[in-house]
PDB file of C-alpha atoms in Angstrom:
ATOM      1  CA  MET A   1      38.959  90.726 145.662  1.00 45.00           C
ATOM      2  CA  GLY A   2      42.465  89.517 144.808  1.00 50.00           C
ATOM      3  CA  ARG A   3      43.087  86.614 142.514  1.00 61.00           C
ATOM      4  CA  THR A   4      43.539  83.154 144.044  1.00 68.00           C
ATOM      5  CA  PRO A   5      47.256  82.366 143.761  1.00 74.00           C
ATOM      6  CA  HIS A   6      48.292  79.508 141.512  1.00 80.00           C
ATOM      7  CA  ILE A   7      49.652  76.652 143.655  1.00 89.00           C
ATOM      8  CA  PRO A   8      51.267  73.926 141.533  1.00 90.00           C
ATOM      9  CA  SER A   9      50.495  70.533 143.068  1.00 90.00           C
ATOM     10  CA  GLU A  10      54.146  69.448 142.987  1.00 90.00           C
ATOM     11  CA  LEU A  11      55.051  72.368 145.237  1.00 91.00           C
ATOM     12  CA  LYS A  12      52.565  71.351 147.936  1.00 90.00           C
ATOM     13  CA  ARG A  13      54.510  68.234 148.886  1.00 89.00           C
ATOM     14  CA  GLY A  14      57.425  69.876 150.651  1.00 89.00           C
ATOM     15  CA  PRO A  15      60.214  72.456 150.391  1.00 89.00           C
ATOM     16  CA  PHE A  16      61.416  73.434 146.941  1.00 89.00           C
ATOM     17  CA  THR A  17      64.210  75.501 145.461  1.00 89.00           C
ATOM     18  CA  PHE A  18      63.883  78.678 143.428  1.00 88.00           C
ATOM     19  CA  ARG A  19      64.796  76.760 140.285  1.00 89.00           C
ATOM     20  CA  GLU A  20      62.159  74.103 141.008  1.00 91.00           C
ATOM     21  CA  ALA A  21      59.559  76.862 141.445  1.00 90.00           C
ATOM     22  CA  LEU A  22      60.398  78.283 138.018  1.00 90.00           C
ATOM     23  CA  CYS A  23      60.189  74.813 136.475  1.00 91.00           C
ATOM     24  CA  ALA A  24      56.713  74.432 138.020  1.00 91.00           C
ATOM     25  CA  GLY A  25      55.544  77.568 136.233  1.00 89.00           C
ATOM     26  CA  LEU A  26      55.855  80.251 138.939  1.00 89.00           C
ATOM     27  CA  ARG A  27      57.388  83.658 138.333  1.00 86.00           C
ATOM     28  CA  ALA A  28      60.053  85.059 140.648  1.00 85.00           C
ATOM     29  CA  ASP A  29      57.691  87.706 142.024  1.00 85.00           C
ATOM     30  CA  SER A  30      55.046  85.050 142.784  1.00 86.00           C
ATOM     31  CA  LEU A  31      57.197  83.698 145.607  1.00 88.00           C
ATOM     32  CA  ARG A  32      56.820  86.986 147.455  1.00 85.00           C
ATOM     33  CA  GLY A  33      53.091  86.310 147.817  1.00 86.00           C
ATOM     34  CA  LYS A  34      51.308  85.240 151.001  1.00 87.00           C
ATOM     35  CA  ALA A  35      50.936  81.653 149.773  1.00 89.00           C
ATOM     36  CA  TRP A  36      54.637  80.934 150.256  1.00 89.00           C
ATOM     37  CA  ARG A  37      57.065  80.768 153.156  1.00 87.00           C
ATOM     38  CA  HIS A  38      60.745  81.621 152.742  1.00 84.00           C
ATOM     39  CA  LEU A  39      62.851  78.956 154.528  1.00 83.00           C
ATOM     40  CA  GLY A  40      66.228  80.282 153.444  1.00 76.00           C
ATOM     41  CA  PRO A  41      68.091  81.616 150.428  1.00 73.00           C
ATOM     42  CA  GLU A  42      66.462  80.017 147.373  1.00 81.00           C
ATOM     43  CA  LEU A  43      64.433  77.625 149.549  1.00 86.00           C
ATOM     44  CA  TYR A  44      60.660  77.932 149.956  1.00 86.00           C
ATOM     45  CA  CYS A  45      57.541  76.003 150.912  1.00 88.00           C
ATOM     46  CA  TRP A  46      53.794  76.386 150.546  1.00 89.00           C
ATOM     47  CA  LYS A  47      52.261  77.901 153.691  1.00 89.00           C
ATOM     48  CA  GLY A  48      49.696  75.131 153.828  1.00 87.00           C
ATOM     49  CA  TRP A  49      52.364  72.438 154.031  1.00 86.00           C
ATOM     50  CA  HIS A  50      52.682  70.612 157.371  1.00 84.00           C
ATOM     51  CA  GLU A  51      56.382  70.832 158.045  1.00 80.00           C
ATOM     52  CA  ASP A  52      58.410  67.616 157.985  1.00 86.00           C
ATOM     53  CA  PRO A  53      61.958  68.343 159.236  1.00 85.00           C
ATOM     54  CA  TRP A  54      63.356  65.438 157.233  1.00 87.00           C
ATOM     55  CA  LEU A  55      62.034  66.959 154.012  1.00 88.00           C
ATOM     56  CA  VAL A  56      63.475  70.347 154.985  1.00 87.00           C
ATOM     57  CA  LEU A  57      66.923  68.798 155.404  1.00 91.00           C
ATOM     58  CA  SER A  58      66.560  66.858 152.165  1.00 89.00           C
ATOM     59  CA  ALA A  59      65.710  70.108 150.389  1.00 88.00           C
ATOM     60  CA  TRP A  60      68.844  71.781 151.769  1.00 88.00           C
ATOM     61  CA  THR A  61      70.974  68.972 150.325  1.00 90.00           C
ATOM     62  CA  ARG A  62      69.821  70.046 146.848  1.00 87.00           C
ATOM     63  CA  LEU A  63      71.396  73.463 147.443  1.00 85.00           C
ATOM     64  CA  LEU A  64      74.594  72.347 149.194  1.00 90.00           C
ATOM     65  CA  PRO A  65      77.743  70.672 147.853  1.00 92.00           C
ATOM     66  CA  SER A  66      77.492  66.899 147.557  1.00 92.00           C
ATOM     67  CA  ASP A  67      80.112  66.391 150.292  1.00 93.00           C
ATOM     68  CA  ALA A  68      78.164  68.432 152.879  1.00 95.00           C
ATOM     69  CA  VAL A  69      77.595  66.711 156.225  1.00 97.00           C
ATOM     70  CA  PHE A  70      74.919  67.635 158.761  1.00 97.00           C
ATOM     71  CA  GLY A  71      76.380  67.991 162.245  1.00 96.00           C
ATOM     72  CA  GLY A  72      76.042  69.509 165.725  1.00 95.00           C
ATOM     73  CA  GLY A  73      72.594  69.970 167.198  1.00 94.00           C
ATOM     74  CA  THR A  74      70.922  69.130 163.896  1.00 95.00           C
ATOM     75  CA  THR A  75      72.470  65.670 163.847  1.00 95.00           C
ATOM     76  CA  ALA A  76      71.793  65.182 167.570  1.00 94.00           C
ATOM     77  CA  TRP A  77      68.136  65.829 166.748  1.00 92.00           C
ATOM     78  CA  LEU A  78      68.333  63.325 163.886  1.00 91.00           C
ATOM     79  CA  TRP A  79      69.796  60.732 166.270  1.00 89.00           C
ATOM     80  CA  GLY A  80      66.747  61.246 168.533  1.00 88.00           C
ATOM     81  CA  VAL A  81      68.428  63.109 171.406  1.00 89.00           C
ATOM     82  CA  GLU A  82      65.715  64.548 173.682  1.00 82.00           C
ATOM     83  CA  GLY A  83      65.481  68.286 174.144  1.00 78.00           C
ATOM     84  CA  VAL A  84      67.650  69.183 171.141  1.00 85.00           C
ATOM     85  CA  ARG A  85      66.323  71.464 168.396  1.00 84.00           C
ATOM     86  CA  MET A  86      67.060  70.856 164.737  1.00 85.00           C
ATOM     87  CA  TYR A  87      67.372  74.602 164.022  1.00 84.00           C
ATOM     88  CA  PRO A  88      69.436  76.425 163.076  1.00 87.00           C
ATOM     89  CA  ILE A  89      70.542  73.728 160.663  1.00 91.00           C
ATOM     90  CA  GLU A  90      74.238  73.003 161.032  1.00 95.00           C
ATOM     91  CA  VAL A  91      76.305  71.822 158.085  1.00 96.00           C
ATOM     92  CA  ILE A  92      79.984  70.904 157.926  1.00 96.00           C
ATOM     93  CA  LEU A  93      81.816  71.698 154.681  1.00 95.00           C
ATOM     94  CA  ARG A  94      85.406  71.281 153.592  1.00 92.00           C
ATOM     95  CA  PRO A  95      87.669  74.208 154.576  1.00 90.00           C
ATOM     96  CA  ALA A  96      87.929  75.481 150.994  1.00 88.00           C
ATOM     97  CA  SER A  97      84.151  75.729 150.488  1.00 88.00           C
ATOM     98  CA  SER A  98      82.774  79.147 149.557  1.00 86.00           C
ATOM     99  CA  VAL A  99      79.279  78.532 150.974  1.00 86.00           C
ATOM    100  CA  ARG A 100      78.555  80.968 153.784  1.00 86.00           C
ATOM    101  CA  THR A 101      76.368  80.945 156.897  1.00 88.00           C
ATOM    102  CA  ARG A 102      72.948  82.387 156.129  1.00 81.00           C
ATOM    103  CA  ARG A 103      69.543  82.672 157.718  1.00 78.00           C
ATOM    104  CA  GLY A 104      68.568  79.298 159.197  1.00 80.00           C
ATOM    105  CA  LEU A 105      71.875  77.695 158.198  1.00 87.00           C
ATOM    106  CA  ASN A 106      75.128  77.573 160.158  1.00 91.00           C
ATOM    107  CA  ILE A 107      78.204  76.561 158.187  1.00 93.00           C
ATOM    108  CA  ARG A 108      81.296  75.064 159.833  1.00 94.00           C
ATOM    109  CA  ARG A 109      84.406  74.476 157.779  1.00 94.00           C
ATOM    110  CA  CYS A 110      86.555  71.581 158.911  1.00 92.00           C
ATOM    111  CA  SER A 111      87.535  68.086 157.881  1.00 91.00           C
ATOM    112  CA  VAL A 112      85.558  65.016 158.929  1.00 94.00           C
ATOM    113  CA  ASP A 113      87.165  61.586 158.979  1.00 94.00           C
ATOM    114  CA  PRO A 114      85.391  59.134 156.644  1.00 95.00           C
ATOM    115  CA  ASP A 115      84.709  56.869 159.645  1.00 95.00           C
ATOM    116  CA  ASP A 116      82.829  59.764 161.257  1.00 97.00           C
ATOM    117  CA  ILE A 117      80.375  60.123 158.356  1.00 97.00           C
ATOM    118  CA  LYS A 118      77.193  58.073 158.605  1.00 96.00           C
ATOM    119  CA  GLU A 119      73.857  58.027 156.800  1.00 93.00           C
ATOM    120  CA  ALA A 120      70.411  58.654 158.283  1.00 88.00           C
ATOM    121  CA  ARG A 121      67.460  58.273 155.917  1.00 83.00           C
ATOM    122  CA  GLY A 122      69.608  59.226 152.955  1.00 88.00           C
ATOM    123  CA  LEU A 123      71.266  62.192 154.667  1.00 93.00           C
ATOM    124  CA  ARG A 124      75.003  62.455 155.313  1.00 96.00           C
ATOM    125  CA  VAL A 125      75.496  63.079 159.051  1.00 96.00           C
ATOM    126  CA  THR A 126      78.280  62.932 161.597  1.00 97.00           C
ATOM    127  CA  SER A 127      78.553  59.798 163.723  1.00 97.00           C
ATOM    128  CA  VAL A 128      77.148  59.740 167.246  1.00 97.00           C
ATOM    129  CA  HIS A 129      80.637  60.058 168.730  1.00 97.00           C
ATOM    130  CA  ARG A 130      81.743  62.887 166.423  1.00 97.00           C
ATOM    131  CA  THR A 131      78.451  64.685 167.072  1.00 97.00           C
ATOM    132  CA  LEU A 132      78.898  64.547 170.848  1.00 97.00           C
ATOM    133  CA  CYS A 133      82.522  65.643 170.515  1.00 97.00           C
ATOM    134  CA  ASP A 134      81.428  68.662 168.472  1.00 97.00           C
ATOM    135  CA  LEU A 135      78.698  69.521 170.972  1.00 96.00           C
ATOM    136  CA  SER A 136      81.267  69.376 173.764  1.00 97.00           C
ATOM    137  CA  ALA A 137      83.225  72.034 171.870  1.00 96.00           C
ATOM    138  CA  GLN A 138      80.203  74.219 171.080  1.00 94.00           C
ATOM    139  CA  TRP A 139      77.883  74.004 174.084  1.00 95.00           C
ATOM    140  CA  HIS A 140      78.134  74.689 177.791  1.00 95.00           C
ATOM    141  CA  ALA A 141      79.400  71.579 179.601  1.00 96.00           C
ATOM    142  CA  VAL A 142      76.092  70.799 181.318  1.00 96.00           C
ATOM    143  CA  GLU A 143      74.150  70.980 178.036  1.00 95.00           C
ATOM    144  CA  ALA A 144      76.694  68.703 176.364  1.00 96.00           C
ATOM    145  CA  LEU A 145      76.231  66.291 179.280  1.00 97.00           C
ATOM    146  CA  VAL A 146      72.456  66.419 178.733  1.00 96.00           C
ATOM    147  CA  ALA A 147      73.015  65.277 175.149  1.00 96.00           C
ATOM    148  CA  ILE A 148      75.476  62.572 176.222  1.00 97.00           C
ATOM    149  CA  ASP A 149      73.117  61.220 178.910  1.00 96.00           C
ATOM    150  CA  ALA A 150      70.234  61.135 176.438  1.00 95.00           C
ATOM    151  CA  THR A 151      72.375  59.269 173.921  1.00 96.00           C
ATOM    152  CA  LEU A 152      73.324  56.685 176.545  1.00 96.00           C
ATOM    153  CA  ARG A 153      69.647  56.234 177.425  1.00 95.00           C
ATOM    154  CA  LEU A 154      68.882  55.586 173.755  1.00 94.00           C
ATOM    155  CA  GLY A 155      71.534  52.865 173.776  1.00 95.00           C
ATOM    156  CA  ARG A 156      73.463  54.443 170.901  1.00 95.00           C
ATOM    157  CA  THR A 157      76.797  54.283 172.731  1.00 96.00           C
ATOM    158  CA  THR A 158      78.408  53.681 176.126  1.00 97.00           C
ATOM    159  CA  SER A 159      80.553  55.788 178.424  1.00 96.00           C
ATOM    160  CA  ALA A 160      83.524  53.495 177.739  1.00 97.00           C
ATOM    161  CA  ALA A 161      83.111  53.855 173.967  1.00 98.00           C
ATOM    162  CA  LEU A 162      82.889  57.642 174.270  1.00 97.00           C
ATOM    163  CA  MET A 163      86.033  57.798 176.396  1.00 97.00           C
ATOM    164  CA  SER A 164      87.855  55.615 173.883  1.00 97.00           C
ATOM    165  CA  TYR A 165      86.764  57.875 171.022  1.00 97.00           C
ATOM    166  CA  ALA A 166      87.826  60.992 172.944  1.00 97.00           C
ATOM    167  CA  HIS A 167      91.245  59.429 173.536  1.00 96.00           C
ATOM    168  CA  THR A 168      91.613  58.674 169.816  1.00 95.00           C
ATOM    169  CA  ALA A 169      90.471  62.201 168.924  1.00 95.00           C
ATOM    170  CA  ALA A 170      92.917  63.860 171.347  1.00 94.00           C
ATOM    171  CA  GLY A 171      93.756  67.359 170.145  1.00 92.00           C
ATOM    172  CA  ARG A 172      90.411  67.926 168.434  1.00 93.00           C
ATOM    173  CA  ARG A 173      88.200  70.651 169.885  1.00 94.00           C
ATOM    174  CA  GLY A 174      85.815  69.152 172.398  1.00 96.00           C
ATOM    175  CA  ALA A 175      87.684  65.860 172.862  1.00 97.00           C
ATOM    176  CA  SER A 176      89.079  66.715 176.292  1.00 97.00           C
ATOM    177  CA  LEU A 177      85.705  67.813 177.663  1.00 98.00           C
ATOM    178  CA  LEU A 178      83.995  64.816 176.040  1.00 98.00           C
ATOM    179  CA  ARG A 179      86.364  62.486 177.892  1.00 97.00           C
ATOM    180  CA  SER A 180      85.654  64.272 181.178  1.00 97.00           C
ATOM    181  CA  LEU A 181      81.876  64.278 180.695  1.00 98.00           C
ATOM    182  CA  ALA A 182      81.815  60.647 179.570  1.00 97.00           C
ATOM    183  CA  SER A 183      83.381  59.684 182.888  1.00 96.00           C
ATOM    184  CA  ILE A 184      80.344  61.013 184.791  1.00 96.00           C
ATOM    185  CA  ALA A 185      77.641  60.332 182.193  1.00 97.00           C
ATOM    186  CA  GLU A 186      74.580  58.247 183.071  1.00 96.00           C
ATOM    187  CA  PRO A 187      71.464  57.172 181.110  1.00 94.00           C
ATOM    188  CA  ALA A 188      69.320  59.812 182.821  1.00 91.00           C
ATOM    189  CA  GLU A 189      65.592  59.882 182.119  1.00 89.00           C
ATOM    190  CA  SER A 190      65.280  63.627 181.537  1.00 90.00           C
ATOM    191  CA  PRO A 191      67.426  66.679 180.762  1.00 92.00           C
ATOM    192  CA  MET A 192      66.479  68.291 184.082  1.00 92.00           C
ATOM    193  CA  GLU A 193      67.605  65.206 185.985  1.00 93.00           C
ATOM    194  CA  THR A 194      70.990  65.555 184.284  1.00 95.00           C
ATOM    195  CA  ARG A 195      71.157  69.244 185.210  1.00 95.00           C
ATOM    196  CA  LEU A 196      70.379  68.401 188.838  1.00 96.00           C
ATOM    197  CA  ARG A 197      73.122  65.768 188.887  1.00 96.00           C
ATOM    198  CA  TRP A 198      75.566  68.221 187.288  1.00 97.00           C
ATOM    199  CA  LEU A 199      74.773  70.737 189.996  1.00 96.00           C
ATOM    200  CA  LEU A 200      75.698  68.191 192.681  1.00 97.00           C
ATOM    201  CA  HIS A 201      78.873  67.252 190.819  1.00 96.00           C
ATOM    202  CA  HIS A 202      79.864  70.884 190.371  1.00 94.00           C
ATOM    203  CA  ALA A 203      79.340  71.456 194.131  1.00 96.00           C
ATOM    204  CA  GLY A 204      81.874  68.711 194.896  1.00 96.00           C
ATOM    205  CA  LEU A 205      79.293  66.300 196.347  1.00 97.00           C
ATOM    206  CA  PRO A 206      79.660  62.522 195.991  1.00 96.00           C
ATOM    207  CA  ARG A 207      78.349  60.910 192.833  1.00 96.00           C
ATOM    208  CA  PRO A 208      74.818  59.533 193.334  1.00 96.00           C
ATOM    209  CA  LEU A 209      73.376  56.418 191.749  1.00 96.00           C
ATOM    210  CA  VAL A 210      70.879  57.025 188.949  1.00 95.00           C
ATOM    211  CA  GLN A 211      67.431  55.445 188.464  1.00 93.00           C
ATOM    212  CA  THR A 212      67.772  53.002 191.352  1.00 94.00           C
ATOM    213  CA  GLU A 213      65.029  50.586 192.429  1.00 94.00           C
ATOM    214  CA  LEU A 214      64.263  50.933 196.149  1.00 94.00           C
ATOM    215  CA  ARG A 215      62.864  48.231 198.419  1.00 94.00           C
ATOM    216  CA  ASN A 216      61.739  48.083 202.038  1.00 91.00           C
ATOM    217  CA  SER A 217      63.045  45.688 204.702  1.00 90.00           C
ATOM    218  CA  ASP A 218      60.704  42.973 203.372  1.00 91.00           C
ATOM    219  CA  GLY A 219      62.126  43.291 199.883  1.00 91.00           C
ATOM    220  CA  ARG A 220      58.990  44.956 198.538  1.00 92.00           C
ATOM    221  CA  PHE A 221      59.496  47.492 195.752  1.00 93.00           C
ATOM    222  CA  VAL A 222      58.563  50.980 196.982  1.00 91.00           C
ATOM    223  CA  GLY A 223      59.806  53.206 194.182  1.00 90.00           C
ATOM    224  CA  ARG A 224      62.551  54.241 191.807  1.00 91.00           C
ATOM    225  CA  ALA A 225      64.911  57.059 192.757  1.00 93.00           C
ATOM    226  CA  ASP A 226      66.061  59.627 190.213  1.00 93.00           C
ATOM    227  CA  LEU A 227      69.247  60.051 192.267  1.00 96.00           C
ATOM    228  CA  PHE A 228      70.227  57.971 195.286  1.00 97.00           C
ATOM    229  CA  TYR A 229      72.932  57.913 197.965  1.00 97.00           C
ATOM    230  CA  PRO A 230      72.732  54.345 199.335  1.00 96.00           C
ATOM    231  CA  GLU A 231      74.813  54.816 202.513  1.00 94.00           C
ATOM    232  CA  ALA A 232      72.671  57.772 203.566  1.00 95.00           C
ATOM    233  CA  ARG A 233      69.473  56.188 202.177  1.00 96.00           C
ATOM    234  CA  LEU A 234      68.948  59.617 200.625  1.00 97.00           C
ATOM    235  CA  VAL A 235      66.598  59.895 197.651  1.00 96.00           C
ATOM    236  CA  ILE A 236      66.735  63.011 195.456  1.00 95.00           C
ATOM    237  CA  GLU A 237      63.866  63.616 193.058  1.00 92.00           C
ATOM    238  CA  TYR A 238      63.243  66.092 190.278  1.00 92.00           C
ATOM    239  CA  ASP A 239      59.562  67.054 190.002  1.00 87.00           C
ATOM    240  CA  GLY A 240      58.778  68.019 186.430  1.00 76.00           C
ATOM    241  CA  ALA A 241      55.824  69.852 184.935  1.00 63.00           C
ATOM    242  CA  ASN A 242      53.613  66.757 185.145  1.00 61.00           C
ATOM    243  CA  HIS A 243      53.965  66.628 188.943  1.00 50.00           C
ATOM    244  CA  ARG A 244      50.754  68.641 189.318  1.00 57.00           C
ATOM    245  CA  ASP A 245      48.855  65.966 187.403  1.00 54.00           C
ATOM    246  CA  ARG A 246      50.011  63.156 189.670  1.00 64.00           C
ATOM    247  CA  VAL A 247      50.216  64.748 193.134  1.00 63.00           C
ATOM    248  CA  ALA A 248      48.191  61.979 194.787  1.00 65.00           C
ATOM    249  CA  GLU A 249      50.344  59.265 193.233  1.00 77.00           C
ATOM    250  CA  ASP A 250      53.568  61.061 194.193  1.00 75.00           C
ATOM    251  CA  ASN A 251      52.334  61.532 197.767  1.00 79.00           C
ATOM    252  CA  ARG A 252      51.562  57.817 198.125  1.00 85.00           C
ATOM    253  CA  ARG A 253      54.996  56.984 196.754  1.00 84.00           C
ATOM    254  CA  GLN A 254      56.648  59.450 199.138  1.00 87.00           C
ATOM    255  CA  ASN A 255      54.862  57.887 202.114  1.00 89.00           C
ATOM    256  CA  LEU A 256      56.084  54.430 201.103  1.00 89.00           C
ATOM    257  CA  LEU A 257      59.665  55.689 200.855  1.00 92.00           C
ATOM    258  CA  VAL A 258      59.583  57.509 204.206  1.00 90.00           C
ATOM    259  CA  ASN A 259      58.011  54.516 205.977  1.00 91.00           C
ATOM    260  CA  ALA A 260      60.723  52.320 204.492  1.00 92.00           C
ATOM    261  CA  GLY A 261      63.370  54.489 206.148  1.00 92.00           C
ATOM    262  CA  PHE A 262      64.458  56.632 203.221  1.00 95.00           C
ATOM    263  CA  THR A 263      65.078  60.379 203.382  1.00 94.00           C
ATOM    264  CA  LEU A 264      63.576  62.259 200.458  1.00 94.00           C
ATOM    265  CA  LEU A 265      64.524  65.634 198.963  1.00 95.00           C
ATOM    266  CA  ARG A 266      62.445  66.963 196.064  1.00 94.00           C
ATOM    267  CA  PHE A 267      63.391  69.789 193.715  1.00 93.00           C
ATOM    268  CA  THR A 268      61.771  71.623 190.811  1.00 91.00           C
ATOM    269  CA  ALA A 269      63.004  73.674 187.859  1.00 89.00           C
ATOM    270  CA  SER A 270      62.849  76.881 189.887  1.00 90.00           C
ATOM    271  CA  ASP A 271      65.052  75.303 192.575  1.00 92.00           C
ATOM    272  CA  LEU A 272      67.803  74.815 190.006  1.00 92.00           C
ATOM    273  CA  ASP A 273      68.108  78.597 189.879  1.00 92.00           C
ATOM    274  CA  GLN A 274      69.440  78.365 193.457  1.00 94.00           C
ATOM    275  CA  PRO A 275      72.268  75.816 193.146  1.00 94.00           C
ATOM    276  CA  GLU A 276      73.878  76.773 196.466  1.00 95.00           C
ATOM    277  CA  LEU A 277      70.633  76.057 198.316  1.00 95.00           C
ATOM    278  CA  ILE A 278      70.233  72.628 196.722  1.00 96.00           C
ATOM    279  CA  ALA A 279      73.855  71.727 197.401  1.00 97.00           C
ATOM    280  CA  SER A 280      73.623  72.811 201.051  1.00 96.00           C
ATOM    281  CA  GLN A 281      70.451  70.780 201.624  1.00 96.00           C
ATOM    282  CA  VAL A 282      71.938  67.652 200.078  1.00 97.00           C
ATOM    283  CA  ARG A 283      75.201  68.125 201.969  1.00 97.00           C
ATOM    284  CA  ALA A 284      73.329  68.562 205.263  1.00 96.00           C
ATOM    285  CA  ALA A 285      71.272  65.413 204.640  1.00 96.00           C
ATOM    286  CA  LEU A 286      74.431  63.403 203.942  1.00 96.00           C
ATOM    287  CA  LEU A 287      76.071  64.711 207.127  1.00 95.00           C
ATOM    288  CA  ARG A 288      73.018  63.884 209.269  1.00 92.00           C
ATOM    289  CA  SER A 289      73.114  60.303 208.041  1.00 86.00           C
ATOM    290  CA  ARG A 290      76.587  59.888 209.574  1.00 85.00           C
ATOM    291  CA  LEU A 291      75.569  61.014 213.063  1.00 65.00           C
TER     292      LEU A 291
END
């Protein structure tokens, strides 16, 4: 039977550097044992530790230059943007920095205006506006719009403020697309709702209202529409994974909407793989309303 590995108590609390491991009494070869997990060059954690992303980022700051700034998807995650992953960790360093991209860590070299550097729980991060501008440069347009919509829903900025920032940042990568996306952004309730709205926009269809309260002829509330065309009284819904758990409730709501004179189209994630079909159904419904 193998010996029980020595686990210093101070190394159980979170990620630690190679130097901190040596100071705690471990040998270099000890870190190759099954008790430890390698997070990145010279960064480790005990396998029994329940990962706290904030502590992981704090540990990285001990290995990076003091002027490093977290950015991109990592900062979007820190700002609470739904559907964004923290990994791989993205760090912005000055152009002359010699630190290189490595496993789990993406390095970008560029300048960041002092006004675009904020602090989140002791970490240096890019501002909300700079983060969304960078994502507009790095991500596909619809995914950048997902992040923008989520940020609006959190109340961290407004479309007008984003457009103003994009105007000020003219010439920077991502600024032009940020300005364009900000003009159609809405505080959508889910990433898939944003993707559905983008599909309609990309198909050249009119811009629908978002998260609209619907009432019958007596003024009674009958539901809230994900997307809504008021002149056509056309309701467009995205049915997520939890639809199966609330079929009866959704059916009752659908009956109320139909009886109140609304037309309802419902789509799922698999439908979004057929954008032409969705666009043609919405277009046909809008045309029928004009007959």
